[in-house]
């Protein structure tokens, strides 16, 4: 069994728009801790980056499209580019994970109700053992719910597809471990 940390769409543009992602600074600090702990344990870190298309906030090649500078991907981290909410759809993610023998995914990032939700469900459908980090995903208010309500709703909903744990409860293990997260 082998594990990877999947950081979904934590891109610079999510923090520079007029209404930045909910509790963005807190999210970055928590993600920095998760990433550092994963690297220390020898757990691969995978960054997923969304390309919204030309003229959009997250257009490929723009500063907003880049991974948030506070997370600083390293040379041995994997970066997967996508253009749909599903991090697996029409990307190399599945092949990259299989090539590394990954069986378990710890998922965090942005946007709770779109890409985090879709990627969590797809990962479970593909047979990965998934852990969602309850306090390490975020979104925005919508017309009906506050961002916190959206986060809480999706965290609860995703218990059907993933184990849900707080960042403090996440235990990273290296390749070919017999441990469970």
mmCIF file of N, CA and C in Angstrom, residues 27 29 45 53 60 63 69 89 95 114 117 127-128 138 164 167 169-170 174:
data_model
loop_
_atom_site.group_PDB
_atom_site.id
_atom_site.type_symbol
_atom_site.label_atom_id
_atom_site.label_comp_id
_atom_site.label_asym_id
_atom_site.label_seq_id
_atom_site.Cartn_x
_atom_site.Cartn_y
_atom_site.Cartn_z
ATOM 1 N N UNK A 27 -6.131 28.274 5.357
ATOM 2 C CA UNK A 27 -5.993 27.106 4.489
ATOM 3 C C UNK A 27 -4.538 26.906 4.078
ATOM 4 N N UNK A 29 -1.777 27.849 5.575
ATOM 5 C CA UNK A 29 -0.981 27.389 6.722
ATOM 6 C C UNK A 29 -1.210 25.898 6.966
ATOM 7 N N UNK A 45 3.707 14.143 -3.034
ATOM 8 C CA UNK A 45 2.782 15.276 -3.059
ATOM 9 C C UNK A 45 2.424 15.539 -4.521
ATOM 10 N N UNK A 53 -9.149 28.211 -19.231
ATOM 11 C CA UNK A 53 -9.233 28.607 -20.633
ATOM 12 C C UNK A 53 -8.840 30.060 -20.849
ATOM 13 N N UNK A 60 -4.195 29.213 -18.397
ATOM 14 C CA UNK A 60 -2.866 28.612 -18.398
ATOM 15 C C UNK A 60 -1.799 29.643 -18.750
ATOM 16 N N UNK A 63 -0.050 34.384 -14.106
ATOM 17 C CA UNK A 63 0.353 34.280 -12.699
ATOM 18 C C UNK A 63 -0.745 33.665 -11.817
ATOM 19 N N UNK A 69 2.086 30.589 -4.228
ATOM 20 C CA UNK A 69 3.514 30.660 -3.917
ATOM 21 C C UNK A 69 3.872 30.164 -2.516
ATOM 22 N N UNK A 89 -10.111 13.219 -15.207
ATOM 23 C CA UNK A 89 -10.642 13.244 -16.567
ATOM 24 C C UNK A 89 -9.645 13.857 -17.543
ATOM 25 N N UNK A 95 -2.640 7.423 -14.473
ATOM 26 C CA UNK A 95 -1.428 6.721 -14.904
ATOM 27 C C UNK A 95 -0.249 7.039 -13.983
ATOM 28 N N UNK A 114 -16.951 21.715 -5.816
ATOM 29 C CA UNK A 114 -16.762 21.455 -7.243
ATOM 30 C C UNK A 114 -15.610 20.453 -7.419
ATOM 31 N N UNK A 117 -14.949 17.887 -4.394
ATOM 32 C CA UNK A 117 -16.036 16.909 -4.374
ATOM 33 C C UNK A 117 -15.915 15.936 -5.547
ATOM 34 N N UNK A 127 -11.346 3.093 -7.130
ATOM 35 C CA UNK A 127 -10.832 2.100 -6.197
ATOM 36 C C UNK A 127 -9.778 2.580 -5.228
ATOM 37 N N UNK A 128 -9.487 3.861 -5.216
ATOM 38 C CA UNK A 128 -8.534 4.380 -4.237
ATOM 39 C C UNK A 128 -9.183 4.423 -2.861
ATOM 40 N N UNK A 138 -11.729 24.404 0.907
ATOM 41 C CA UNK A 138 -12.476 25.655 1.052
ATOM 42 C C UNK A 138 -13.219 25.997 -0.234
ATOM 43 N N UNK A 164 -13.108 10.767 6.583
ATOM 44 C CA UNK A 164 -12.955 12.205 6.778
ATOM 45 C C UNK A 164 -12.236 12.417 8.102
ATOM 46 N N UNK A 167 -6.876 17.686 9.800
ATOM 47 C CA UNK A 167 -5.462 17.696 9.415
ATOM 48 C C UNK A 167 -4.593 17.085 10.513
ATOM 49 N N UNK A 169 -5.303 14.736 12.466
ATOM 50 C CA UNK A 169 -5.496 13.279 12.515
ATOM 51 C C UNK A 169 -4.834 12.539 11.357
ATOM 52 N N UNK A 170 -4.373 13.264 10.365
ATOM 53 C CA UNK A 170 -3.772 12.621 9.196
ATOM 54 C C UNK A 170 -2.397 12.081 9.558
ATOM 55 N N UNK A 174 5.042 6.098 4.255
ATOM 56 C CA UNK A 174 5.805 5.971 3.019
ATOM 57 C C UNK A 174 5.339 4.819 2.156
#
